[in-house]
XYZ file of N, CA, C and O in Angstrom:
704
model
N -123.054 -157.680 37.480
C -123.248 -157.398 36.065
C -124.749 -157.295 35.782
O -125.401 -158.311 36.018
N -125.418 -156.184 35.297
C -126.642 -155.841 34.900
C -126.771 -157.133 34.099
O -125.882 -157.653 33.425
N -128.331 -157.678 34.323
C -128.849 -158.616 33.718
C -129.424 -158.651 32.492
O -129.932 -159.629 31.942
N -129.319 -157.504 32.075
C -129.753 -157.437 30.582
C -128.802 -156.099 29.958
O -127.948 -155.497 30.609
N -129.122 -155.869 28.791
C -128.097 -155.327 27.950
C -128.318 -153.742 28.099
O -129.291 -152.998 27.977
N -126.919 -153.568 28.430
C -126.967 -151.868 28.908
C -128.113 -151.106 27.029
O -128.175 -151.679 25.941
N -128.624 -150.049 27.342
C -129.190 -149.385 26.848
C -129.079 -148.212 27.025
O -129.466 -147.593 28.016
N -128.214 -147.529 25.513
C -127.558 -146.434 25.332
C -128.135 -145.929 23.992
O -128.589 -146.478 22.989
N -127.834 -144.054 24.577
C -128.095 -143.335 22.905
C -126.954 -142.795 22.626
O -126.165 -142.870 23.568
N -126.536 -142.251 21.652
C -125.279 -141.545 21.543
C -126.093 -139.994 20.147
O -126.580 -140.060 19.019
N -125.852 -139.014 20.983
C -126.086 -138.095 20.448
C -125.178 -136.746 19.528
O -124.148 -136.289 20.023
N -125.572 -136.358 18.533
C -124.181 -135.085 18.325
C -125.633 -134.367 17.684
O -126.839 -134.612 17.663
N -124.357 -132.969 17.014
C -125.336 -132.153 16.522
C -125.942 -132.350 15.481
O -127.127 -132.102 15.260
N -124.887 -132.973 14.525
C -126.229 -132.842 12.908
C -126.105 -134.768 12.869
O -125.602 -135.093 11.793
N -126.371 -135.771 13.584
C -126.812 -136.733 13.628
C -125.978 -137.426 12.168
O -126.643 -138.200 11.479
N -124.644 -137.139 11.782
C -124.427 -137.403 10.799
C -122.471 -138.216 10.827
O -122.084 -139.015 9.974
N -121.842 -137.849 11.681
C -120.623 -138.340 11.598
C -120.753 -139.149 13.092
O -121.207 -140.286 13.219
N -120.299 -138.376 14.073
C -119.855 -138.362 15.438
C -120.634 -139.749 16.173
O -119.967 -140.600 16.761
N -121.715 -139.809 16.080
C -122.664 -140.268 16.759
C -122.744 -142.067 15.983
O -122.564 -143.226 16.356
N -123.084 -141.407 14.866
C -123.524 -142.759 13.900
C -121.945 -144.083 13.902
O -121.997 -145.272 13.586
N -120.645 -143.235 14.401
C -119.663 -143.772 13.685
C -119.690 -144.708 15.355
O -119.107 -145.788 15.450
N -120.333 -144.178 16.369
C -120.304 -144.599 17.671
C -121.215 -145.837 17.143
O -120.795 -146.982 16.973
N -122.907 -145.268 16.856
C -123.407 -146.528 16.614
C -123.115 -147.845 16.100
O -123.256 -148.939 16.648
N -122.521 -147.439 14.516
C -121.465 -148.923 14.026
C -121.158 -149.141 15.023
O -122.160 -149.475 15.657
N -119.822 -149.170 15.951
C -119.136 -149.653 16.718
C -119.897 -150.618 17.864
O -119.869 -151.821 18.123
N -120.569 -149.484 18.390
C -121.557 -150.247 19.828
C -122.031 -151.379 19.223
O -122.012 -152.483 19.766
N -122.653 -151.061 17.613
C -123.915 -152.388 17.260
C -122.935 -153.621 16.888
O -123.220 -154.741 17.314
N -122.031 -153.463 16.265
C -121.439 -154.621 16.293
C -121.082 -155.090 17.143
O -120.872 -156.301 17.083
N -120.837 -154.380 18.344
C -120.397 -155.162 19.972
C -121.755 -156.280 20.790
O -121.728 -157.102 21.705
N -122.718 -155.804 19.968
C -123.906 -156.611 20.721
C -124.419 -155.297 21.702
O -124.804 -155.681 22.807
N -124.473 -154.151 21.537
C -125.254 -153.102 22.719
C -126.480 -152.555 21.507
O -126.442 -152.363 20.291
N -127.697 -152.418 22.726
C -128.650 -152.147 22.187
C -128.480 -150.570 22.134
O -128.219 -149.956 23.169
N -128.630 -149.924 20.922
C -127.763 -148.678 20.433
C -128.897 -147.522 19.989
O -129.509 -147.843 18.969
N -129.203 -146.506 20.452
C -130.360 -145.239 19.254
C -128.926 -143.804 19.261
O -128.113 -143.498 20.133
N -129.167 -143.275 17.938
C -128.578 -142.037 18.045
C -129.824 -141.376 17.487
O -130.694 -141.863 16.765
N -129.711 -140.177 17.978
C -130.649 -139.349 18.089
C -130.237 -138.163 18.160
O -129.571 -137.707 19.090
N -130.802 -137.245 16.641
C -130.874 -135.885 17.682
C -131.017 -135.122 16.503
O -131.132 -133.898 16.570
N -138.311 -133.532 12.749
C -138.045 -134.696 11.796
C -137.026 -134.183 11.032
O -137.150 -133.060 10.543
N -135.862 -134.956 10.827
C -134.951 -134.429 9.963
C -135.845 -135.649 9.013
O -135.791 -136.830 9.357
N -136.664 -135.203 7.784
C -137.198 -136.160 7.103
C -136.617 -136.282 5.559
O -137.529 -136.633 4.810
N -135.694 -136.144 5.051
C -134.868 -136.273 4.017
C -134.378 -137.946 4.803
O -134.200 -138.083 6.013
N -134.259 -138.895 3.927
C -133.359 -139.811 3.977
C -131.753 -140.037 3.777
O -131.149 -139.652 2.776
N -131.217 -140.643 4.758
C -129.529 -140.464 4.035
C -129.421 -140.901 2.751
O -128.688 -140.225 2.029
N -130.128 -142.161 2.119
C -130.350 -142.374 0.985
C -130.554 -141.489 -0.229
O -130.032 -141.807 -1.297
N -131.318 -140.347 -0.110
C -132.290 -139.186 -0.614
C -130.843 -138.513 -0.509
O -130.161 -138.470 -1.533
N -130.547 -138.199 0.201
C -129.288 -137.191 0.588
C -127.841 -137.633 -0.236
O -127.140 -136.746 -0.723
N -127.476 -139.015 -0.342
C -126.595 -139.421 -0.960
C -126.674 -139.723 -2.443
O -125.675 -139.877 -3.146
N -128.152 -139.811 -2.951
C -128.344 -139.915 -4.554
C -128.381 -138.420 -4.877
O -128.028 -137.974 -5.969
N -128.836 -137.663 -3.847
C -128.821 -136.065 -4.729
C -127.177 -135.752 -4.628
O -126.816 -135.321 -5.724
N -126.603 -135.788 -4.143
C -125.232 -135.248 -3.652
C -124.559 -136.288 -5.654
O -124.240 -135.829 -6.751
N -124.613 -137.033 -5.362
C -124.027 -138.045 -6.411
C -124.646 -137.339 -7.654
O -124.081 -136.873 -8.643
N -125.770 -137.383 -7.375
C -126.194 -136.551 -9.132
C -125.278 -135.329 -8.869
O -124.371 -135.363 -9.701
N -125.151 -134.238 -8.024
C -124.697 -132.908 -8.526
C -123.518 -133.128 -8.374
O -123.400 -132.346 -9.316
N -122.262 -133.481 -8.071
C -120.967 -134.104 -8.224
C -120.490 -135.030 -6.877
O -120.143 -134.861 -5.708
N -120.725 -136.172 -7.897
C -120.221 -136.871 -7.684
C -119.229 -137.218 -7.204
O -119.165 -137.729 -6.086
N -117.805 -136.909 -8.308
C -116.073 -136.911 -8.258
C -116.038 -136.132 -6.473
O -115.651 -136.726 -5.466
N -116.501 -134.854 -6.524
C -116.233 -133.963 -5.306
C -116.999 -134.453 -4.005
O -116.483 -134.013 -2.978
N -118.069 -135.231 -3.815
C -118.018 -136.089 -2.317
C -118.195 -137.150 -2.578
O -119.163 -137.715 -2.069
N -117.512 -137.707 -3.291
C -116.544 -139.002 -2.799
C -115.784 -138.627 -2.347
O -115.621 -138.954 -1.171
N -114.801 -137.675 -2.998
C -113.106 -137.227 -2.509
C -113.343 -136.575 -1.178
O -112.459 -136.719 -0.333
N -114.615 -135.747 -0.815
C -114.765 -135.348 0.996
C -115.505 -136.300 1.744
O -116.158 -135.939 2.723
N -115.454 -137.788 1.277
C -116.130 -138.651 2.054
C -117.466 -138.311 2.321
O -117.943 -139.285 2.902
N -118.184 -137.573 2.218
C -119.659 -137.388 2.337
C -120.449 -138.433 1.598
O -121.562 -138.699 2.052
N -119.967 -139.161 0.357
C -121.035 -139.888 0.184
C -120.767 -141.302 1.111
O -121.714 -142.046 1.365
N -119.711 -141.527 1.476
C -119.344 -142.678 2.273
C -119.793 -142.412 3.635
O -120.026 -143.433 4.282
N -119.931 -141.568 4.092
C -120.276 -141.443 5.709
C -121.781 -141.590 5.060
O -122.286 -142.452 5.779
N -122.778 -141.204 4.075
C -124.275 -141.013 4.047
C -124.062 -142.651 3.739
O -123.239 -142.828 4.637
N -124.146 -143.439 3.374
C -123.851 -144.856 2.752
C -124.003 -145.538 4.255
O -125.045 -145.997 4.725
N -122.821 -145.493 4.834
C -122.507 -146.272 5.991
C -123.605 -145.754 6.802
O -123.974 -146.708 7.487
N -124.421 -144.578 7.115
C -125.453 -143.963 7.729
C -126.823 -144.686 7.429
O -127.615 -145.110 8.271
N -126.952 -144.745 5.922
C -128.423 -145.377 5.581
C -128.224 -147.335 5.833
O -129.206 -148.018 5.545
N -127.452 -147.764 6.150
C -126.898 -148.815 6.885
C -127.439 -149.066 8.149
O -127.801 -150.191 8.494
N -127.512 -148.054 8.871
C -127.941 -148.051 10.471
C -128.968 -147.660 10.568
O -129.540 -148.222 11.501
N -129.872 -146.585 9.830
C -131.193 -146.053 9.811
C -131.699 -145.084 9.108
O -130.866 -144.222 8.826
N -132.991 -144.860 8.629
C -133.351 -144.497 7.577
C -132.869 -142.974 7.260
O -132.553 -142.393 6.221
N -132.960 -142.579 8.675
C -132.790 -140.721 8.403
C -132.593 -140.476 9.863
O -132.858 -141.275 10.761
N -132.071 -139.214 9.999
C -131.572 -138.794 11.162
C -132.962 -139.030 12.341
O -134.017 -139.605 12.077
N -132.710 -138.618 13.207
C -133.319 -138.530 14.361
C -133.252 -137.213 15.451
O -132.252 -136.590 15.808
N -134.811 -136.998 15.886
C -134.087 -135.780 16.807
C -134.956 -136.392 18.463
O -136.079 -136.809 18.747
N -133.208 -136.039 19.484
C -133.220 -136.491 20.776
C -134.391 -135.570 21.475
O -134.259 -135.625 22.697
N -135.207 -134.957 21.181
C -136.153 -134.029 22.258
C -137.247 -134.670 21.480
O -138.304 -134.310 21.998
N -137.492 -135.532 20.373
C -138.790 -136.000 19.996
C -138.655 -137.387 20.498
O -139.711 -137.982 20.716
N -137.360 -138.102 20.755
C -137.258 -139.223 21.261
C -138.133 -139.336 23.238
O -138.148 -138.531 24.169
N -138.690 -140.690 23.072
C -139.152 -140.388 24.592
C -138.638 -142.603 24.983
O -139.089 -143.325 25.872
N -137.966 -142.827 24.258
C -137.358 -144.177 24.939
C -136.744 -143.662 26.482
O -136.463 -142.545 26.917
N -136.696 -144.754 26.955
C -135.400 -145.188 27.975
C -134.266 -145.458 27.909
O -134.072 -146.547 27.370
N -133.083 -144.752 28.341
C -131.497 -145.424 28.467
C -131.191 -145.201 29.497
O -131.452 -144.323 30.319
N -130.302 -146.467 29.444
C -128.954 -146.567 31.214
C -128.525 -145.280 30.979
O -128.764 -144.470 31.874
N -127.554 -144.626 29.316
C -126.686 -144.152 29.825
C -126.800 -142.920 28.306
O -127.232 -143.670 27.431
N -126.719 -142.252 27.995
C -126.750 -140.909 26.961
C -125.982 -140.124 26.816
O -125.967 -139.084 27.474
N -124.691 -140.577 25.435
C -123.595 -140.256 25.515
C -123.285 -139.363 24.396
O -123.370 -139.874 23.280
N -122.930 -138.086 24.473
C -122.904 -136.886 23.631
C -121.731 -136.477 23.317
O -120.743 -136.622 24.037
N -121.743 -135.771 21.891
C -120.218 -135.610 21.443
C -119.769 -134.678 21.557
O -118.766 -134.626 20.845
N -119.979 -133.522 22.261
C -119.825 -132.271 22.514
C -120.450 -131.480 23.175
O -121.681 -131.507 23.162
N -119.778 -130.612 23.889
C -120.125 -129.933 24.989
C -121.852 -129.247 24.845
O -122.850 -129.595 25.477
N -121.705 -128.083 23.684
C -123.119 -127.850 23.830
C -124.218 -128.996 23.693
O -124.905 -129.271 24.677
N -124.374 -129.600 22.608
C -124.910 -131.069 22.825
C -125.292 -131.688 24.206
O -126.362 -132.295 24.254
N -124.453 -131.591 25.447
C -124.357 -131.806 26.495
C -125.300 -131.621 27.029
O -126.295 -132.307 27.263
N -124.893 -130.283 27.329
C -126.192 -128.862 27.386
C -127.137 -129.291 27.284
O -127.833 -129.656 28.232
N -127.450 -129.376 26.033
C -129.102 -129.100 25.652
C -129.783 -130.145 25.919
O -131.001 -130.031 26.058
N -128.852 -131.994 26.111
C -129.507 -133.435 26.361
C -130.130 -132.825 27.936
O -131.287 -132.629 28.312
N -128.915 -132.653 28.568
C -129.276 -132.384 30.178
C -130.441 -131.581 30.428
O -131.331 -131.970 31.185
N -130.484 -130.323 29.741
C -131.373 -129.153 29.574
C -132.922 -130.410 29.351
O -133.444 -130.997 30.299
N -133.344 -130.537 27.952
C -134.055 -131.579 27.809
C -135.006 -132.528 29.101
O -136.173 -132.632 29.478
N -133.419 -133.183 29.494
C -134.124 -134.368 30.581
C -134.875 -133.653 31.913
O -135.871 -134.038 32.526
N -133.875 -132.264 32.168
C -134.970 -131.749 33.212
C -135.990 -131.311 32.986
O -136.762 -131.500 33.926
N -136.546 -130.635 31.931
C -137.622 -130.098 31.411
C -138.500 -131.090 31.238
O -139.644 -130.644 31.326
N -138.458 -132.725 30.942
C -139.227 -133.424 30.893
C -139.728 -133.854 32.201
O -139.021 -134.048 33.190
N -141.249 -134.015 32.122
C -142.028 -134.213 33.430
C -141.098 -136.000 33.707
O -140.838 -136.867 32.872
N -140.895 -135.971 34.799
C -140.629 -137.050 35.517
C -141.668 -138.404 35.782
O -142.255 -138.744 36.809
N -141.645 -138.901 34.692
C -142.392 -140.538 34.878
C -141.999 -141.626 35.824
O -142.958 -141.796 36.577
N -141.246 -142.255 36.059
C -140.214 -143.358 36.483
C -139.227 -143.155 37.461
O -138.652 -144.036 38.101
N -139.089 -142.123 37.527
C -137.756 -141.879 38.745
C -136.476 -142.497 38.462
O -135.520 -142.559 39.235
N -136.562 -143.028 37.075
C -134.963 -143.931 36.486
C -134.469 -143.231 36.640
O -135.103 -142.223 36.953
N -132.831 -143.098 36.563
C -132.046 -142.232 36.448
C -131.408 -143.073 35.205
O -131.275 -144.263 34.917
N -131.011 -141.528 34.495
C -130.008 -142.096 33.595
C -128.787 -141.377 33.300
O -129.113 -140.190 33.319
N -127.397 -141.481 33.003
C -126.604 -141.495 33.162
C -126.702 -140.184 31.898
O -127.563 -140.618 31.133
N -126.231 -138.834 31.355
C -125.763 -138.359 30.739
C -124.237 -138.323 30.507
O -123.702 -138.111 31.595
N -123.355 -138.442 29.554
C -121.766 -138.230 30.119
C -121.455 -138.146 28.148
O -121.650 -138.811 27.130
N -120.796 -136.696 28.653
C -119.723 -136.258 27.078
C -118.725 -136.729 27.381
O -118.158 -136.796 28.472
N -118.273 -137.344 25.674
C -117.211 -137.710 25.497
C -116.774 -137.002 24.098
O -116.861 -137.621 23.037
N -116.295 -135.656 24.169
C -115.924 -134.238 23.587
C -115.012 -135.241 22.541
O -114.163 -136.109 22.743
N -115.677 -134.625 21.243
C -114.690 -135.099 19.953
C -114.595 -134.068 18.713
O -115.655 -133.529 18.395
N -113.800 -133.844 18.214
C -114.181 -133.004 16.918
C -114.911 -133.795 15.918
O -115.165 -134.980 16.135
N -115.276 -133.175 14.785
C -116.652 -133.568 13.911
C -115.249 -133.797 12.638
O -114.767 -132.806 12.089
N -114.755 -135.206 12.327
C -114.004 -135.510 11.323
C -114.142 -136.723 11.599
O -114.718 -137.235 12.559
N -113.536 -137.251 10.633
C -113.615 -138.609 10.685
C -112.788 -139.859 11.384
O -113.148 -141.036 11.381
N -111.510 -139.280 12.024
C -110.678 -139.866 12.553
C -111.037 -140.058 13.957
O -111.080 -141.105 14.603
N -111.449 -138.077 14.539
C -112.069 -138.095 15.981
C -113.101 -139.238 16.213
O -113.001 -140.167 17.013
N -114.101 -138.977 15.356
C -115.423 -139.410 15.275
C -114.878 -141.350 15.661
O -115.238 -142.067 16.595
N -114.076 -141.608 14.682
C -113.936 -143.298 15.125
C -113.010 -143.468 16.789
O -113.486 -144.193 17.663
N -111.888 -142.818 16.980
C -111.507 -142.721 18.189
C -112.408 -142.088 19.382
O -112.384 -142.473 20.551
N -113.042 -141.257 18.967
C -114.460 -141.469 20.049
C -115.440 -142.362 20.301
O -116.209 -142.380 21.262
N -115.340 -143.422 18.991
C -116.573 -144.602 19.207
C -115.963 -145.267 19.715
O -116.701 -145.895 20.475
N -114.163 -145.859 19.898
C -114.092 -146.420 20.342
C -113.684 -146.398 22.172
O -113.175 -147.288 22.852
N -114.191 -144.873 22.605
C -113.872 -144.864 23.755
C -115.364 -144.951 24.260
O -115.427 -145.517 25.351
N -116.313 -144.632 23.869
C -117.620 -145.390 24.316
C -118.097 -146.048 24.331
O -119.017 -146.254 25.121
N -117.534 -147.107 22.999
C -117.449 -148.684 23.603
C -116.476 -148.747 24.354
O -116.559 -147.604 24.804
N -115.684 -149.141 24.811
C -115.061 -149.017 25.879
C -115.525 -148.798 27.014
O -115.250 -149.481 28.000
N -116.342 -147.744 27.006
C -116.978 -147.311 28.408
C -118.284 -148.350 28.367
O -118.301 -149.321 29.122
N -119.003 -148.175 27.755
C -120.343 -149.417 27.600
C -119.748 -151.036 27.729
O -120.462 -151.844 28.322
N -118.594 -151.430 27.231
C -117.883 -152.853 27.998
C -118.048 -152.940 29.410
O -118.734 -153.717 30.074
N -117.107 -151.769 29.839
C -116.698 -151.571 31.257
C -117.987 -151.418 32.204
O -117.933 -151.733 33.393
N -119.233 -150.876 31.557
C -120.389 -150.692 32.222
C -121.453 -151.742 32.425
O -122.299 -151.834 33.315
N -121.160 -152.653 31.189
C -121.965 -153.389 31.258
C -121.276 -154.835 32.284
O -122.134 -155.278 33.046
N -120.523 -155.234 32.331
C -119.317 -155.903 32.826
C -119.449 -155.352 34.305
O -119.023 -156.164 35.127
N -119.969 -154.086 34.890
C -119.821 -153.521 36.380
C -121.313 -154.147 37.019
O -122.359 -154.168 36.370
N -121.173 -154.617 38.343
C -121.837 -155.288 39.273
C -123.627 -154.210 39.130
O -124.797 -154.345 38.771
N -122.771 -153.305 39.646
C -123.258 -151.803 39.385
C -123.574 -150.444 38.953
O -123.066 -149.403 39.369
N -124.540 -150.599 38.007
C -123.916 -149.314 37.568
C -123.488 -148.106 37.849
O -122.653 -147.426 37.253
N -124.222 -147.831 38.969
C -124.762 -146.783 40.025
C -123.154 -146.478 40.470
O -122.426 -145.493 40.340
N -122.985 -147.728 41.020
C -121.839 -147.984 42.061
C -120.820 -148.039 41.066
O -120.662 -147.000 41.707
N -120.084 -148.146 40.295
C -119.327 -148.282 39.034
C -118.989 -147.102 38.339
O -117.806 -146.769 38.419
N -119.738 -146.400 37.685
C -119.848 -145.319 37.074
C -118.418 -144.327 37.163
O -117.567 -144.143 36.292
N -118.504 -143.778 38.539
C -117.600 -142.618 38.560
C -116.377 -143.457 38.415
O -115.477 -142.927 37.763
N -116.108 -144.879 38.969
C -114.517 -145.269 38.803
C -114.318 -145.647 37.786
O -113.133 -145.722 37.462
N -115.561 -146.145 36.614
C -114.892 -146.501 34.933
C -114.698 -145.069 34.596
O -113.485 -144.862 34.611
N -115.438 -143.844 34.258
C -115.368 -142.665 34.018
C -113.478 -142.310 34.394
O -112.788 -141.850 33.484
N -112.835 -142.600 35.830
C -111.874 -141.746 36.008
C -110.833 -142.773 35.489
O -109.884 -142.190 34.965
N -110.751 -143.742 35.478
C -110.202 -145.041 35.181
C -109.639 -144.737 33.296
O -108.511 -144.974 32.864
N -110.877 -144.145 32.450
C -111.470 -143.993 30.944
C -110.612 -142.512 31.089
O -109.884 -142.219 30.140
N -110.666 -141.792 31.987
C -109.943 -140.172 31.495
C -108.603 -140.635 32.288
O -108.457 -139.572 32.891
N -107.730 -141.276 32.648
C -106.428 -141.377 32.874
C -106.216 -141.799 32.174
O -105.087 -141.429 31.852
N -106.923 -143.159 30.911
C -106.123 -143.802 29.840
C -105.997 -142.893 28.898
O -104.883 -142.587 28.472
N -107.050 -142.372 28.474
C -107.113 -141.243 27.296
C -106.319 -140.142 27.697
O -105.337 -139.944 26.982
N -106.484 -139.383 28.639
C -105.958 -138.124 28.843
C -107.349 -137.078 28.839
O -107.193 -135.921 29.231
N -108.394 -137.437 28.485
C -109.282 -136.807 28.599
C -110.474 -136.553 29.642
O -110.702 -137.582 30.277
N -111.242 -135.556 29.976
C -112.118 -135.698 31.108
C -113.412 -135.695 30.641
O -113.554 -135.096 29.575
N -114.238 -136.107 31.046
C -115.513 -136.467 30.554
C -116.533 -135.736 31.774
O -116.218 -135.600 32.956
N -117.814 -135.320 31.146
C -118.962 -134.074 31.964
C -119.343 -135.661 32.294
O -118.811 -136.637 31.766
N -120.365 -135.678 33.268
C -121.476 -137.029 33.609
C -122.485 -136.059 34.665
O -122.096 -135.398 35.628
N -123.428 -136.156 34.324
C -125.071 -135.927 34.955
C -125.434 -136.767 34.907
O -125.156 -137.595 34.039
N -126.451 -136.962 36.099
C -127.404 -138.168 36.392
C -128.914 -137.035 36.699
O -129.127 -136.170 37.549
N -129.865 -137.666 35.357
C -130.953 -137.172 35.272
C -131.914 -138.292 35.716
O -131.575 -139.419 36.079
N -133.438 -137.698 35.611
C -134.209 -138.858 36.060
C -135.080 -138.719 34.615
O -134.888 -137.819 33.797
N -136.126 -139.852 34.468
C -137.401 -139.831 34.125
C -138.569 -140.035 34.527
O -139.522 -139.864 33.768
């Protein structure tokens, strides 16, 4: 079991459902959590203008409740190619997303020789997907952090995680 606390990002495209609904989840588990990906408007900023121009109409599409629960976790979106932290593991909600993290990590000059784990876990952008996808990456971040190895671990939680679900998951191993 890794001696300190796995360190994960969880990325989507507009940094606003998919990703964030992962973050809740992970952060309450105790995992050290970034989603990423300047969007410099605040969700705050974003949820008082939305409320001034109607109100009645996102509440009823949940938009002001997903911006609410968002300015909860952090001030305003984030974008993953301005990010230059470290993670074990960088977990994306969709295929192109995928793409472009992987794309990204090779294009960045190589510091460290870490490797870190890329791996989609493909969800649609609603609100139901979005929570049944957080809870299969916690799931996977339990199982990872809980493994002797990560290295050594990896591909059998991954196939272990797509026989329960039914789903298959991309995984690249990039460096920094």
């Amino acid at each position: 079991m890794p001696s300190y606390p796995l360190s994960v990002a969880v990325v989507c495209m507009s940094n606003m459902n998919r990703s964030m609904e992962a973050h809740r989840i992970l952060r309450r588990k105790g995992f050290r959590v970034q989603v990423v990906y300047d969007f410099s408007t605040t969700y705050e900023e974003m949820r008082k203008d939305l409320a001034r121009r109607d109100r009645e109409r996102y509440n009823n599409n949940g938009i002001l409740h997903i911006l609410g629960r968002n300015e909860r976790i952090k001030p305003r979106p984030e974008r993953f190619q301005e990010c230059r932290d470290r993670f074990d593991v960088i977990f994306t909600c969709e295929e192109s997303v995928y793409d472009r993290v992987v794309e990204e990590l090779w294009v960045r000059e190589q510091e460290t020789c870490q490797p870190v784990h890329v791996i989609n876990v493909d969800m649609d952008d609603n609100a139901e997907d979005a929570t049944l996808g957080a809870f299969i990456i916690c799931e996977l971040c339990e199982r990872l952090q809980q493994a002797d190895d990560l290295e050594d671990s990896l591909v059998e939680v991954l196939l272990a995680a797509e026989r329960k679900t039914g789903k298959s998951f991309l995984h690249t191993v990039c460096f920094y």
